[in-house]
Backbone as JSON, one array per atom type, in Angstrom:
{
  "sequence": "MSFELTFECALDLRCAVAESPVYDERRNCLFFVDIGRGAVHRADLSGMGHIEWTFDHGACSIGLARSGRLVLAQRDRVVLFNPDNGAITVEIATIETERRDTRLNDGKVGPDGAFWVGTMHDVTADRRPVAALYRVSPTGEVERRIDDIICSNGLAWSGDGTLLFHSDSRGPWIDRWRFDPATGTLSERLRLAMLDEASGRPDGGAADVEGNYWSAGVSAGILNRFSPEGRLIEAHPFPVPAPTMPCFAGSDLKTLVVTSLRPVGVGEESRSGGIFATRSPVAGVAVHRFDDRGL",
  "N": [[16.48, 14.35, 19.54], [19.78, 13.36, 19.37], [22.27, 10.97, 18.5], [25.01, 8.6, 18.52], [25.75, 5.66, 16.63], [27.07, 2.41, 16.96], [27.95, -0.13, 15.04], [28.05, -3.71, 15.02], [29.16, -6.7, 13.43], [26.86, -9.13, 13.3], [26.21, -11.47, 11.96], [28.26, -12.94, 9.77], [27.74, -13.54, 6.85], [28.2, -13.06, 4.18], [26.25, -12.52, 2.2], [24.71, -12.26, -1.05], [22.68, -10.34, -1.66], [21.42, -9.37, 1.03], [18.32, -8.83, 2.59], [15.11, -7.49, 3.72], [14.8, -7.9, 6.65], [13.09, -9.26, 9.44], [11.76, -9.24, 12.63], [10.73, -11.84, 14.67], [8.77, -12.01, 17.32], [7.61, -14.08, 18.69], [9.16, -16.38, 18.32], [11.53, -15.31, 19.0], [13.54, -14.57, 17.12], [15.31, -13.72, 14.09], [14.23, -13.28, 10.8], [15.24, -13.2, 7.4], [16.01, -12.41, 3.92], [18.09, -13.56, 1.2], [18.32, -12.13, -1.64], [19.87, -12.44, -3.94], [20.58, -15.11, -3.92], [18.25, -16.47, -3.72], [17.19, -17.2, -1.17], [15.84, -17.86, 2.11], [16.55, -16.92, 5.4], [16.99, -17.85, 8.82], [17.82, -16.79, 12.08], [19.04, -16.59, 15.45], [19.19, -13.63, 17.5], [21.67, -13.53, 18.61], [23.22, -14.6, 16.72], [23.36, -17.29, 16.61], [22.0, -20.6, 15.91], [21.48, -20.68, 13.13], [19.63, -21.1, 10.15], [18.97, -22.03, 6.78], [16.99, -21.75, 3.85], [16.54, -22.51, 0.42], [15.09, -21.45, -2.7], [13.76, -22.3, -5.85], [12.19, -20.51, -7.22], [12.87, -18.11, -6.22], [13.44, -15.59, -3.62], [12.3, -12.71, -2.39], [11.2, -10.88, -0.52], [9.81, -10.83, 2.83], [7.2, -11.42, 5.29], [5.6, -11.63, 8.52], [3.1, -14.02, 9.49], [-0.13, -14.59, 11.01], [-0.48, -17.25, 11.73], [2.01, -18.19, 12.25], [3.43, -18.89, 10.08], [5.37, -17.64, 7.26], [4.79, -14.95, 5.05], [5.76, -14.88, 1.8], [7.37, -13.2, -0.77], [8.04, -14.11, -3.96], [9.61, -14.26, -7.21], [7.43, -13.58, -9.01], [5.16, -14.09, -7.59], [3.17, -14.55, -4.59], [3.45, -16.35, -1.64], [2.73, -18.66, 1.07], [4.96, -19.68, 3.53], [6.17, -22.24, 5.57], [8.25, -22.16, 8.2], [8.71, -24.09, 10.09], [8.6, -26.6, 8.98], [9.78, -26.26, 6.56], [8.31, -25.97, 4.19], [6.52, -24.71, 1.36], [3.25, -23.76, 1.59], [0.88, -22.61, 0.6], [-0.14, -20.94, -2.34], [-0.75, -17.63, -2.7], [-1.16, -15.42, -4.46], [-0.5, -14.2, -7.81], [1.68, -11.96, -9.55], [2.28, -9.71, -12.09], [3.04, -11.7, -13.93], [3.19, -11.83, -16.65], [5.26, -10.28, -17.44], [8.73, -10.2, -18.09], [10.67, -8.49, -17.45], [10.4, -7.38, -14.98], [10.33, -7.81, -11.41], [9.15, -8.94, -8.18], [9.83, -7.02, -5.23], [10.65, -5.22, -2.4], [8.6, -5.98, 0.38], [6.01, -5.78, 2.85], [3.92, -6.47, 5.71], [0.94, -4.74, 6.3], [-0.88, -2.51, 8.6], [-3.47, -3.15, 8.05], [-3.61, -5.86, 7.75], [-2.98, -6.9, 5.31], [-0.66, -7.87, 2.69], [1.74, -5.8, 1.48], [3.44, -5.15, -1.43], [5.98, -4.34, -3.73], [7.04, -3.93, -7.18], [9.97, -4.04, -9.33], [11.86, -2.58, -12.0], [13.67, -4.83, -13.54], [16.35, -4.67, -14.82], [19.68, -4.05, -16.12], [20.38, -1.68, -17.29], [18.99, 1.39, -18.58], [16.71, 1.74, -16.89], [13.26, 1.98, -16.25], [10.16, 3.71, -15.33], [8.16, 1.49, -14.81], [7.24, -0.09, -12.87], [5.3, -0.95, -9.86], [3.31, -0.51, -6.83], [1.68, -2.91, -4.89], [-1.26, -4.13, -3.24], [-1.92, -7.01, -1.48], [-4.48, -8.93, -0.52], [-5.64, -11.02, 2.23], [-7.36, -12.82, 1.04], [-6.36, -13.17, -1.44], [-6.81, -11.24, -3.32], [-5.55, -8.9, -5.6], [-4.47, -5.65, -5.72], [-3.52, -2.89, -7.59], [-1.81, -0.18, -6.49], [0.0, 2.08, -6.52], [1.56, 3.67, -9.21], [4.1, 4.11, -11.83], [6.75, 3.69, -10.92], [10.21, 2.97, -10.49], [11.86, 1.3, -8.91], [10.38, -0.15, -6.41], [10.38, 0.36, -2.91], [11.36, 0.51, 0.62], [9.13, 0.33, 2.44], [7.21, 1.19, 5.3], [5.37, 1.67, 8.34], [3.86, 4.14, 10.45], [3.62, 4.24, 14.1], [0.92, 4.38, 14.91], [-0.31, 3.48, 12.7], [-1.31, 5.18, 10.74], [0.22, 6.47, 8.87], [2.04, 5.86, 5.93], [5.22, 5.1, 4.8], [7.19, 5.19, 1.86], [9.4, 4.33, -0.77], [11.27, 5.02, -3.82], [13.93, 3.49, -5.06], [15.33, 4.18, -7.28], [14.28, 6.52, -8.04], [15.47, 9.07, -7.26], [13.46, 8.85, -4.45], [11.63, 9.57, -1.38], [8.44, 9.03, -0.16], [5.49, 10.02, 1.7], [2.41, 8.82, 2.83], [-1.02, 9.3, 3.79], [-2.7, 6.81, 5.61], [-5.26, 4.46, 5.87], [-5.8, 2.36, 8.43], [-7.79, 0.49, 8.67], [-8.9, -0.05, 6.16], [-6.86, 0.14, 4.3], [-6.7, 2.26, 2.56], [-5.15, 4.81, 0.63], [-4.04, 8.22, 0.78], [-3.4, 11.78, 0.36], [-0.64, 12.2, -0.64], [2.78, 12.91, -0.06], [5.85, 14.28, -0.91], [8.7, 13.48, 0.71], [11.52, 13.5, 0.58], [14.18, 14.0, -1.75], [16.84, 12.21, -3.05], [20.33, 11.37, -3.73], [23.25, 9.75, -5.2], [25.31, 10.44, -3.42], [24.03, 11.3, -1.07], [22.64, 9.08, -0.38], [20.89, 6.81, -1.9], [17.55, 5.7, -1.4], [16.99, 2.66, 0.09], [15.76, -0.13, 1.8], [13.44, 0.48, 4.57], [12.44, 1.58, 7.92], [10.35, 2.36, 10.75], [10.36, 4.36, 13.73], [9.24, 4.64, 17.21], [9.0, 7.29, 17.79], [8.06, 8.44, 15.58], [9.74, 8.81, 13.46], [11.56, 8.1, 10.39], [13.63, 5.6, 9.2], [16.11, 5.11, 6.8], [17.89, 3.05, 4.63], [20.76, 4.09, 3.2], [21.81, 3.06, 0.46], [23.68, 3.61, -1.53], [25.61, 5.18, -0.39], [26.7, 4.22, 1.95], [25.46, 4.75, 4.43], [23.08, 5.27, 7.12], [20.16, 6.83, 7.07], [18.12, 9.04, 9.0], [14.98, 10.33, 9.08], [12.67, 12.95, 9.9], [9.05, 12.88, 10.36], [8.22, 14.86, 8.65], [10.14, 15.04, 6.76], [12.62, 16.12, 7.33], [16.11, 15.75, 7.53], [17.42, 14.16, 10.16], [19.62, 12.75, 11.17], [22.58, 11.24, 9.82], [23.91, 8.26, 9.83], [27.07, 6.78, 9.74], [27.87, 3.7, 8.12], [29.32, 0.45, 8.6], [30.02, -1.04, 6.29], [29.93, -0.74, 2.65], [27.26, -0.8, 1.52], [24.42, -0.7, 2.96], [21.2, -2.26, 3.27], [18.59, -2.62, 4.47], [16.96, -1.54, 7.44], [15.8, -2.88, 10.62], [13.9, -3.16, 13.65], [14.51, -4.99, 16.58], [14.33, -7.57, 19.17], [13.18, -7.89, 22.62], [12.53, -5.39, 23.61], [12.47, -3.94, 21.32], [14.67, -2.4, 20.67], [17.0, -3.21, 19.55], [18.77, -2.54, 16.82], [18.83, -3.77, 13.7], [20.56, -4.25, 10.68], [20.63, -5.13, 7.33], [22.84, -6.0, 4.54], [24.36, -5.67, 1.26], [26.61, -7.4, -0.98], [28.94, -5.93, -2.82], [30.12, -6.33, -6.22], [33.44, -7.37, -6.67], [34.4, -6.62, -4.19], [36.74, -6.68, -1.48], [38.2, -9.67, 0.0], [38.41, -9.47, 2.72], [36.33, -7.92, 3.5], [33.24, -7.49, 5.23], [30.93, -7.13, 3.92], [27.6, -7.82, 2.9], [26.9, -8.99, 5.2], [25.06, -9.27, 8.35], [24.27, -6.69, 10.46], [24.3, -5.19, 13.74], [23.17, -3.03, 16.4], [22.68, -1.2, 19.48], [19.84, 0.79, 19.98], [18.75, 3.97, 21.13], [16.12, 4.56, 20.86], [13.0, 2.94, 20.46], [11.71, 0.69, 17.96], [8.86, 0.49, 15.71], [6.52, -2.06, 16.17], [6.14, -4.87, 13.99], [3.49, -5.89, 11.75], [1.15, -8.63, 11.34], [0.3, -10.91, 8.75], [-2.99, -11.69, 7.85], [-3.73, -14.74, 7.83], [-5.7, -16.52, 8.47], [-7.68, -19.29, 7.81], [-6.36, -19.99, 5.51]],
  "CA": [[17.5, 13.53, 20.19], [20.85, 12.94, 18.48], [23.1, 9.95, 19.13], [25.89, 7.85, 17.64], [25.51, 4.23, 16.59], [28.24, 1.59, 16.71], [27.46, -1.41, 14.53], [28.9, -4.9, 15.03], [28.68, -7.73, 12.51], [26.24, -10.22, 14.05], [26.27, -12.66, 11.11], [29.16, -12.7, 8.64], [27.27, -14.54, 5.9], [28.61, -12.68, 2.81], [25.09, -12.67, 1.31], [24.75, -11.46, -2.27], [21.81, -9.19, -1.37], [20.59, -9.6, 2.21], [17.21, -7.86, 2.6], [13.85, -7.82, 4.36], [14.87, -8.46, 8.0], [11.86, -9.19, 10.22], [11.9, -9.85, 13.95], [9.59, -12.65, 15.12], [8.82, -11.96, 18.78], [7.18, -15.37, 19.25], [10.3, -17.28, 18.27], [12.7, -14.52, 19.38], [14.56, -14.76, 16.09], [15.28, -12.85, 12.94], [14.15, -13.85, 9.46], [15.61, -12.28, 6.32], [16.23, -13.1, 2.65], [19.2, -13.21, 0.32], [17.67, -12.09, -2.96], [20.8, -12.93, -4.95], [20.68, -16.58, -3.89], [16.92, -17.05, -3.58], [17.19, -17.91, 0.1], [15.31, -17.32, 3.35], [17.39, -17.26, 6.54], [16.53, -17.65, 10.2], [18.92, -16.81, 13.04], [18.85, -15.9, 16.71], [19.85, -12.33, 17.52], [23.05, -13.77, 18.99], [23.92, -15.17, 15.57], [23.33, -18.75, 16.72], [20.8, -21.24, 15.39], [21.24, -20.24, 11.75], [19.04, -22.06, 9.2], [18.77, -21.42, 5.46], [16.21, -22.48, 2.85], [16.64, -21.91, -0.9], [13.89, -21.65, -3.52], [13.98, -22.14, -7.28], [11.42, -19.36, -7.72], [13.41, -16.89, -5.63], [12.98, -15.04, -2.34], [12.51, -11.27, -2.55], [10.87, -10.22, 0.75], [8.99, -11.67, 3.7], [6.48, -10.85, 6.42], [5.08, -12.61, 9.45], [1.67, -14.32, 9.42], [-0.71, -14.9, 12.31], [-0.37, -18.68, 12.01], [3.4, -18.53, 12.49], [4.09, -19.0, 8.8], [5.85, -16.42, 6.65], [4.31, -14.61, 3.71], [7.0, -14.79, 1.03], [7.3, -12.72, -2.14], [9.01, -14.67, -4.89], [9.78, -13.38, -8.37], [6.17, -13.05, -9.53], [4.04, -14.66, -6.83], [3.21, -14.44, -3.13], [3.11, -17.66, -1.09], [2.94, -18.86, 2.5], [6.06, -20.61, 3.79], [6.19, -22.72, 6.95], [9.64, -22.41, 8.6], [8.82, -25.24, 11.0], [8.86, -27.82, 8.2], [10.47, -25.9, 5.32], [7.45, -26.19, 3.04], [5.56, -23.72, 0.86], [1.97, -24.42, 1.82], [-0.22, -22.0, -0.15], [0.12, -19.82, -3.25], [-1.81, -16.65, -2.45], [-1.42, -14.55, -5.61], [0.56, -13.98, -8.79], [1.78, -10.54, -9.89], [3.08, -9.38, -13.27], [3.62, -12.92, -14.51], [3.36, -11.65, -18.09], [6.46, -9.47, -17.68], [10.0, -10.82, -17.72], [11.62, -7.42, -17.11], [10.14, -6.92, -13.63], [10.18, -8.83, -10.36], [8.76, -8.41, -6.88], [10.95, -6.52, -4.43], [10.34, -4.99, -0.99], [7.22, -6.23, 0.81], [5.76, -5.83, 4.29], [2.52, -6.57, 6.12], [0.43, -3.48, 6.8], [-1.81, -2.53, 9.72], [-4.74, -3.69, 7.56], [-3.52, -7.31, 7.65], [-2.65, -7.28, 3.94], [0.75, -7.83, 2.33], [2.03, -4.76, 0.51], [4.67, -5.53, -2.1], [6.2, -3.59, -4.96], [7.89, -4.52, -8.2], [11.07, -3.21, -9.8], [12.3, -2.84, -13.37], [14.81, -5.69, -13.26], [17.32, -4.62, -15.92], [20.93, -3.43, -15.68], [20.49, -0.35, -17.89], [17.74, 1.97, -19.08], [15.6, 1.44, -15.99], [12.12, 2.85, -16.55], [9.1, 3.66, -14.31], [7.12, 0.54, -15.22], [6.89, -0.89, -11.7], [4.13, -0.5, -9.1], [3.11, -1.03, -5.49], [0.45, -3.69, -4.84], [-1.83, -4.63, -1.98], [-2.39, -8.39, -1.61], [-5.35, -9.21, 0.62], [-5.59, -12.42, 2.66], [-8.16, -13.66, 0.14], [-5.67, -13.28, -2.71], [-7.13, -10.13, -4.23], [-4.38, -8.06, -5.87], [-4.84, -4.3, -6.13], [-2.4, -2.04, -7.98], [-2.11, 1.05, -5.76], [0.85, 3.2, -6.93], [2.21, 3.41, -10.49], [5.21, 4.97, -12.27], [7.89, 3.45, -10.02], [11.31, 2.22, -11.09], [12.21, 0.23, -7.96], [9.59, 0.06, -5.2], [11.18, 0.0, -1.75], [11.26, 1.36, 1.8], [7.83, 0.33, 3.12], [7.16, 1.23, 6.76], [4.2, 2.37, 8.85], [3.98, 4.79, 11.76], [3.14, 3.42, 15.2], [-0.54, 4.33, 14.96], [-0.79, 2.91, 11.45], [-1.98, 6.17, 9.88], [1.16, 6.98, 7.88], [2.84, 4.89, 5.18], [6.41, 5.59, 4.12], [7.45, 4.38, 0.67], [10.46, 4.96, -1.57], [11.71, 4.49, -5.11], [15.39, 3.52, -4.96], [15.89, 4.75, -8.49], [13.63, 7.8, -8.3], [15.29, 8.38, -5.98], [12.67, 9.69, -3.56], [10.86, 8.99, -0.29], [7.11, 9.62, -0.04], [4.66, 9.69, 2.85], [0.98, 8.79, 2.52], [-2.01, 9.0, 4.82], [-3.08, 5.42, 5.46], [-6.38, 4.03, 6.7], [-5.43, 1.02, 8.87], [-8.92, -0.43, 8.57], [-9.2, -0.4, 4.77], [-5.69, 0.23, 3.44], [-6.85, 3.36, 1.6], [-4.08, 5.79, 0.6], [-4.42, 9.59, 0.41], [-2.5, 12.87, 0.77], [0.76, 11.89, -0.94], [3.72, 14.0, 0.22], [7.25, 13.95, -1.21], [9.5, 13.84, 1.88], [12.93, 13.73, 0.29], [14.82, 13.59, -2.98], [18.21, 11.88, -2.68], [21.21, 11.03, -4.84], [24.26, 8.76, -4.83], [26.1, 10.91, -2.28], [23.21, 11.39, 0.14], [22.15, 7.74, -0.05], [19.64, 6.36, -2.53], [16.78, 5.01, -0.36], [16.67, 1.24, -0.04], [14.73, -0.49, 2.76], [13.17, 1.44, 5.63], [11.75, 1.19, 9.15], [9.87, 3.51, 11.53], [10.52, 4.24, 15.18], [8.06, 5.05, 17.97], [8.94, 8.75, 17.82], [7.48, 8.87, 14.32], [10.77, 9.04, 12.46], [11.73, 7.09, 9.36], [15.02, 5.2, 8.97], [16.28, 4.68, 5.42], [19.23, 2.56, 4.29], [21.35, 4.81, 2.06], [22.57, 1.96, -0.1], [24.75, 4.09, -2.4], [26.53, 6.06, 0.34], [27.19, 3.59, 3.17], [24.92, 5.46, 5.59], [21.71, 5.03, 7.55], [19.55, 8.14, 7.26], [16.94, 9.11, 9.85], [14.18, 11.49, 8.71], [11.46, 13.26, 10.66], [7.85, 12.61, 9.55], [8.05, 15.94, 7.69], [11.19, 14.93, 5.78], [13.89, 16.73, 7.75], [17.16, 14.79, 7.84], [17.84, 14.33, 11.55], [20.96, 12.19, 11.31], [23.1, 10.31, 8.81], [24.85, 7.43, 10.58], [27.99, 5.98, 8.92], [27.7, 2.26, 8.24], [30.66, -0.15, 8.49], [30.29, -1.56, 4.95], [29.48, 0.27, 1.7], [25.9, -0.84, 0.99], [23.32, -1.19, 3.8], [20.0, -2.44, 2.45], [17.33, -2.42, 5.18], [16.97, -1.63, 8.9], [14.61, -3.3, 11.35], [14.06, -3.12, 15.1], [14.33, -6.35, 17.09], [14.49, -7.76, 20.61], [11.97, -7.76, 23.43], [12.21, -3.97, 23.75], [12.56, -3.36, 19.97], [15.75, -1.42, 20.64], [18.15, -3.74, 18.81], [18.65, -2.11, 15.43], [19.49, -4.72, 12.8], [20.62, -3.74, 9.31], [21.21, -6.05, 6.34], [23.7, -5.34, 3.55], [24.66, -6.47, 0.07], [28.04, -7.57, -1.24], [29.24, -5.42, -4.16], [31.06, -7.09, -7.05], [34.81, -6.93, -6.57], [34.79, -6.23, -2.84], [37.84, -7.49, -0.98], [37.88, -10.85, 0.8], [38.35, -9.1, 4.13], [35.11, -7.14, 3.76], [32.07, -8.2, 5.75], [29.76, -6.76, 3.11], [26.69, -8.95, 2.79], [26.62, -9.48, 6.54], [23.96, -8.69, 9.13], [24.89, -5.86, 11.48], [23.38, -4.83, 14.81], [23.6, -2.08, 17.42], [21.61, -0.79, 20.37], [19.25, 2.08, 19.65], [18.09, 4.59, 22.29], [14.69, 4.68, 20.58], [12.42, 1.67, 20.02], [11.04, 0.67, 16.67], [7.44, 0.12, 15.63], [6.32, -3.5, 15.99], [5.6, -5.23, 12.68], [2.15, -6.48, 11.72], [1.07, -9.99, 10.84], [-0.64, -11.2, 7.67], [-4.16, -12.41, 8.35], [-3.84, -15.96, 7.03], [-6.71, -17.44, 9.0], [-8.46, -19.93, 6.76], [-5.52, -20.35, 4.36]],
  "C": [[18.51, 13.04, 19.16], [21.76, 11.96, 19.2], [23.98, 9.29, 18.07], [25.56, 6.36, 17.73], [26.82, 3.51, 16.26], [27.79, 0.2, 16.31], [28.52, -2.51, 14.65], [28.3, -5.91, 14.04], [28.16, -8.92, 13.32], [26.3, -11.54, 13.29], [27.09, -12.34, 9.87], [28.86, -13.73, 7.55], [27.7, -14.27, 4.47], [27.47, -12.92, 1.82], [25.3, -11.83, 0.05], [23.94, -10.19, -2.07], [20.92, -9.56, -0.19], [19.56, -8.47, 2.32], [16.11, -8.35, 3.54], [13.99, -8.46, 5.74], [13.57, -8.23, 8.76], [12.09, -9.9, 11.54], [10.61, -10.55, 14.33], [9.66, -12.75, 16.64], [8.38, -13.28, 19.41], [8.35, -16.34, 19.35], [11.58, -16.62, 18.77], [13.85, -14.75, 18.4], [14.34, -13.76, 14.96], [15.14, -13.68, 11.68], [14.6, -12.78, 8.47], [15.86, -13.09, 5.05], [17.59, -12.72, 2.09], [18.64, -13.3, -1.09], [18.58, -12.72, -4.01], [20.88, -14.44, -5.03], [19.33, -17.24, -3.71], [16.73, -17.79, -2.28], [16.46, -17.13, 1.18], [16.18, -17.83, 4.48], [16.64, -17.04, 7.85], [17.75, -17.7, 11.11], [18.48, -16.14, 14.33], [19.59, -14.56, 16.66], [21.31, -12.45, 17.91], [23.9, -14.27, 17.83], [23.93, -16.69, 15.58], [22.05, -19.27, 16.04], [20.47, -20.86, 13.97], [20.73, -21.38, 10.89], [18.81, -21.32, 7.89], [17.94, -22.34, 4.58], [16.38, -21.77, 1.5], [15.45, -22.34, -1.76], [14.21, -21.4, -4.99], [13.31, -20.88, -7.83], [11.83, -18.06, -7.04], [12.81, -16.54, -4.28], [13.33, -13.57, -2.34], [12.2, -10.48, -1.29], [9.92, -11.12, 1.52], [8.25, -10.82, 4.73], [6.01, -11.97, 7.31], [3.58, -12.81, 9.23], [1.17, -14.73, 10.8], [-0.51, -16.34, 12.71], [1.03, -19.07, 12.45], [4.16, -18.79, 11.2], [4.64, -17.64, 8.36], [5.13, -16.2, 5.33], [5.56, -14.23, 2.93], [6.71, -14.3, -0.38], [8.42, -13.36, -2.94], [9.03, -13.8, -6.15], [8.48, -12.76, -8.86], [4.96, -13.65, -8.82], [4.28, -14.47, -5.34], [2.68, -15.74, -2.55], [3.23, -17.62, 0.43], [3.97, -19.96, 2.67], [6.07, -20.96, 5.27], [7.63, -23.01, 7.36], [9.81, -23.57, 9.56], [9.07, -26.54, 10.25], [9.51, -27.54, 6.85], [9.65, -26.03, 4.06], [6.66, -24.94, 2.66], [4.19, -24.38, 0.88], [0.85, -23.89, 0.94], [0.35, -20.96, -1.11], [-1.04, -18.86, -3.12], [-2.17, -15.87, -3.7], [-0.23, -14.57, -6.56], [0.51, -12.52, -9.22], [2.74, -10.37, -11.06], [3.77, -10.6, -13.87], [3.88, -12.78, -16.0], [4.63, -10.89, -18.44], [7.7, -10.24, -17.25], [11.04, -9.78, -17.33], [11.33, -6.8, -15.75], [10.15, -8.11, -12.68], [9.69, -8.14, -9.1], [10.0, -8.01, -6.09], [10.5, -6.38, -2.98], [8.86, -5.24, -0.69], [7.11, -6.29, 2.31], [4.26, -5.95, 4.54], [2.09, -5.24, 6.73], [-0.49, -3.63, 7.99], [-3.17, -3.1, 9.35], [-4.73, -5.2, 7.41], [-3.22, -7.81, 6.26], [-1.14, -7.21, 3.74], [0.93, -6.81, 1.21], [3.39, -5.06, -0.1], [4.78, -4.79, -3.42], [7.05, -4.38, -5.94], [9.03, -3.56, -8.53], [11.37, -3.57, -11.25], [13.65, -3.54, -13.28], [15.73, -5.8, -14.47], [18.56, -3.89, -15.42], [21.11, -2.03, -16.24], [19.12, 0.1, -18.36], [16.55, 1.57, -18.21], [14.49, 2.47, -16.2], [11.03, 2.7, -15.48], [7.92, 2.8, -14.73], [6.64, -0.31, -14.04], [5.75, -0.26, -10.91], [4.18, -1.06, -7.69], [1.73, -1.69, -5.44], [0.03, -3.98, -3.4], [-2.39, -6.01, -2.23], [-3.18, -8.73, -0.36], [-5.21, -10.67, 1.03], [-6.41, -13.36, 1.79], [-7.52, -13.81, -1.24], [-6.01, -12.2, -3.71], [-5.91, -9.23, -4.36], [-4.86, -6.72, -6.41], [-3.58, -3.5, -6.41], [-2.67, -0.65, -7.41], [-1.27, 2.26, -6.18], [1.6, 2.8, -8.19], [3.45, 4.28, -10.67], [6.4, 4.9, -11.32], [8.96, 2.68, -10.8], [11.68, 1.03, -10.2], [11.51, 0.5, -6.64], [10.35, -0.46, -3.98], [10.71, 0.77, -0.52], [9.95, 1.37, 2.54], [7.99, 0.34, 4.64], [5.94, 2.02, 7.18], [4.51, 3.03, 10.2], [3.33, 3.92, 12.83], [1.63, 3.31, 15.27], [-1.15, 3.82, 13.66], [-1.41, 3.89, 10.49], [-1.07, 6.81, 8.85], [1.91, 5.82, 7.24], [4.02, 5.62, 4.56], [6.74, 4.63, 2.98], [8.5, 5.09, -0.16], [10.6, 4.3, -2.93], [13.23, 4.62, -5.11], [16.05, 4.14, -6.18], [15.23, 6.06, -8.87], [14.59, 8.97, -8.29], [14.6, 9.3, -4.98], [12.07, 8.86, -2.43], [9.55, 9.75, -0.19], [6.46, 9.21, 1.28], [3.2, 9.8, 2.44], [0.17, 8.73, 3.82], [-2.55, 7.61, 4.54], [-4.23, 5.11, 6.4], [-6.11, 2.6, 7.14], [-6.57, 0.01, 8.82], [-9.12, -0.93, 7.15], [-7.98, -0.44, 3.86], [-5.78, 1.33, 2.4], [-5.7, 4.36, 1.76], [-4.61, 7.16, 0.19], [-3.3, 10.54, 0.81], [-1.03, 12.52, 0.58], [1.64, 13.12, -0.72], [5.13, 13.52, -0.09], [8.13, 14.44, -0.06], [10.92, 14.23, 1.52], [13.26, 13.28, -1.12], [16.29, 13.36, -2.66], [19.03, 11.58, -3.93], [22.24, 10.03, -4.35], [25.0, 9.16, -3.55], [25.3, 10.95, -0.99], [22.57, 10.06, 0.52], [20.83, 7.42, -0.71], [18.87, 5.49, -1.54], [16.48, 3.56, -0.7], [15.58, 0.92, 0.99], [14.6, 0.51, 3.9], [12.48, 0.82, 6.83], [11.35, 2.46, 9.89], [10.12, 3.27, 13.01], [9.31, 4.84, 15.9], [7.95, 6.56, 18.13], [8.4, 9.32, 16.52], [8.47, 9.09, 13.21], [10.96, 7.83, 11.56], [13.21, 6.86, 9.1], [15.14, 4.61, 7.56], [17.72, 4.24, 5.18], [19.72, 3.28, 3.05], [22.33, 3.9, 1.35], [23.75, 2.42, -0.94], [25.84, 4.85, -1.65], [27.07, 5.45, 1.63], [26.73, 4.31, 4.43], [23.5, 4.99, 5.9], [21.11, 6.38, 7.89], [18.31, 8.04, 8.14], [16.23, 10.42, 9.57], [13.03, 11.7, 9.69], [10.25, 12.94, 9.78], [7.59, 13.69, 8.5], [9.17, 15.95, 6.64], [12.5, 15.61, 6.14], [14.9, 15.64, 8.08], [17.69, 15.07, 9.24], [19.28, 13.92, 11.73], [21.29, 11.34, 10.1], [24.2, 9.51, 9.48], [25.75, 6.65, 9.63], [27.8, 4.49, 9.19], [29.04, 1.58, 7.96], [31.0, -0.78, 7.14], [29.57, -0.67, 3.94], [27.98, 0.31, 1.39], [24.89, -1.45, 1.95], [22.04, -1.26, 2.98], [18.68, -2.25, 3.19], [17.52, -2.51, 6.69], [15.71, -2.3, 9.42], [14.93, -3.26, 12.84], [13.67, -4.48, 15.68], [14.54, -6.38, 18.6], [13.22, -7.48, 21.37], [11.55, -6.31, 23.62], [12.23, -3.23, 22.42], [13.59, -2.24, 19.9], [17.07, -2.0, 20.11], [17.93, -3.4, 17.34], [19.5, -3.03, 14.56], [19.44, -4.17, 11.39], [21.29, -4.78, 8.42], [22.07, -5.26, 5.35], [23.86, -6.25, 2.34], [26.18, -6.5, -0.14], [28.36, -7.12, -2.67], [30.23, -6.32, -4.9], [32.46, -6.5, -6.87], [35.26, -6.51, -5.2], [35.86, -7.19, -2.31], [37.39, -8.62, -0.08], [37.72, -10.51, 2.27], [37.05, -8.38, 4.5], [33.99, -8.03, 4.28], [30.79, -7.75, 5.06], [28.91, -8.0, 2.84], [26.36, -9.57, 4.12], [25.42, -8.8, 7.16], [24.59, -7.97, 10.31], [23.85, -5.43, 12.51], [24.02, -3.83, 15.76], [22.42, -1.81, 18.35], [21.15, 0.6, 19.96], [18.6, 2.66, 20.9], [16.59, 4.78, 22.08], [14.18, 3.35, 20.04], [11.79, 1.82, 18.64], [9.58, 0.32, 16.8], [7.34, -1.39, 15.4], [5.71, -3.78, 14.63], [4.22, -5.86, 12.83], [2.22, -7.88, 11.15], [-0.03, -10.13, 9.8], [-1.77, -12.06, 8.2], [-4.43, -13.64, 7.51], [-4.82, -16.97, 7.6], [-7.55, -18.0, 7.85], [-7.64, -20.33, 5.55], [-4.66, -21.57, 4.7]]
}
């Protein structure tokens, strides 16, 4: 099925690096972060009811928790944040605290109830594959699962929870793994795609119910849609130069929301750094919740 998408700017926030959009079906709202400003945002899909919280220790990615809190990846730690009172309530784990050249990046809750979060080599030049993908269990156990990454990104799971999509924005590649939703075990790694600046280095990702993988082509101003086998189905033009992550929202999960970053030197008229939305003819996969019972 091929179709065209027409994006509208739902929130003209001019974020430095808007990322990690997550739809909360209980509150019927969208949460996302601005990495550049260390902020977590909440807004209705209509763009109303906007709230922002900023953190000294940063805000890199978020996921939903069963209690209604958010699991929040900061620079080198994972915490629980309560958006009802604006408080960080629990520190779950620390990651790579000994390194000053890496930070946490893309993170999502998996079908196993754990928070999966990767690091990135946080330098402006000579980026090297020193980063990794981690699994953080609800008990705070941290397991290093994938090594030799420059910038971990693009986490998404298939509808049945048996496939994990994962990318390296500086590889730049997209991989697919077999995933055990009961244990979080990874196997059968498959390289789905190798990309470049023109085809769209892979930033954040999302999966739809047809099994396809959506990847924000941050370097090319496009949203790529791949089959589970890695075939490029479509490349949708995006209204601003640097989309960062798609997610599916709304009661039917057919509102496609995409965050963006604001490049240095962009004109004042540009809505780069805004949150964009369109209707999708295919629904997305519902996100999972972190099992924070007892925390």
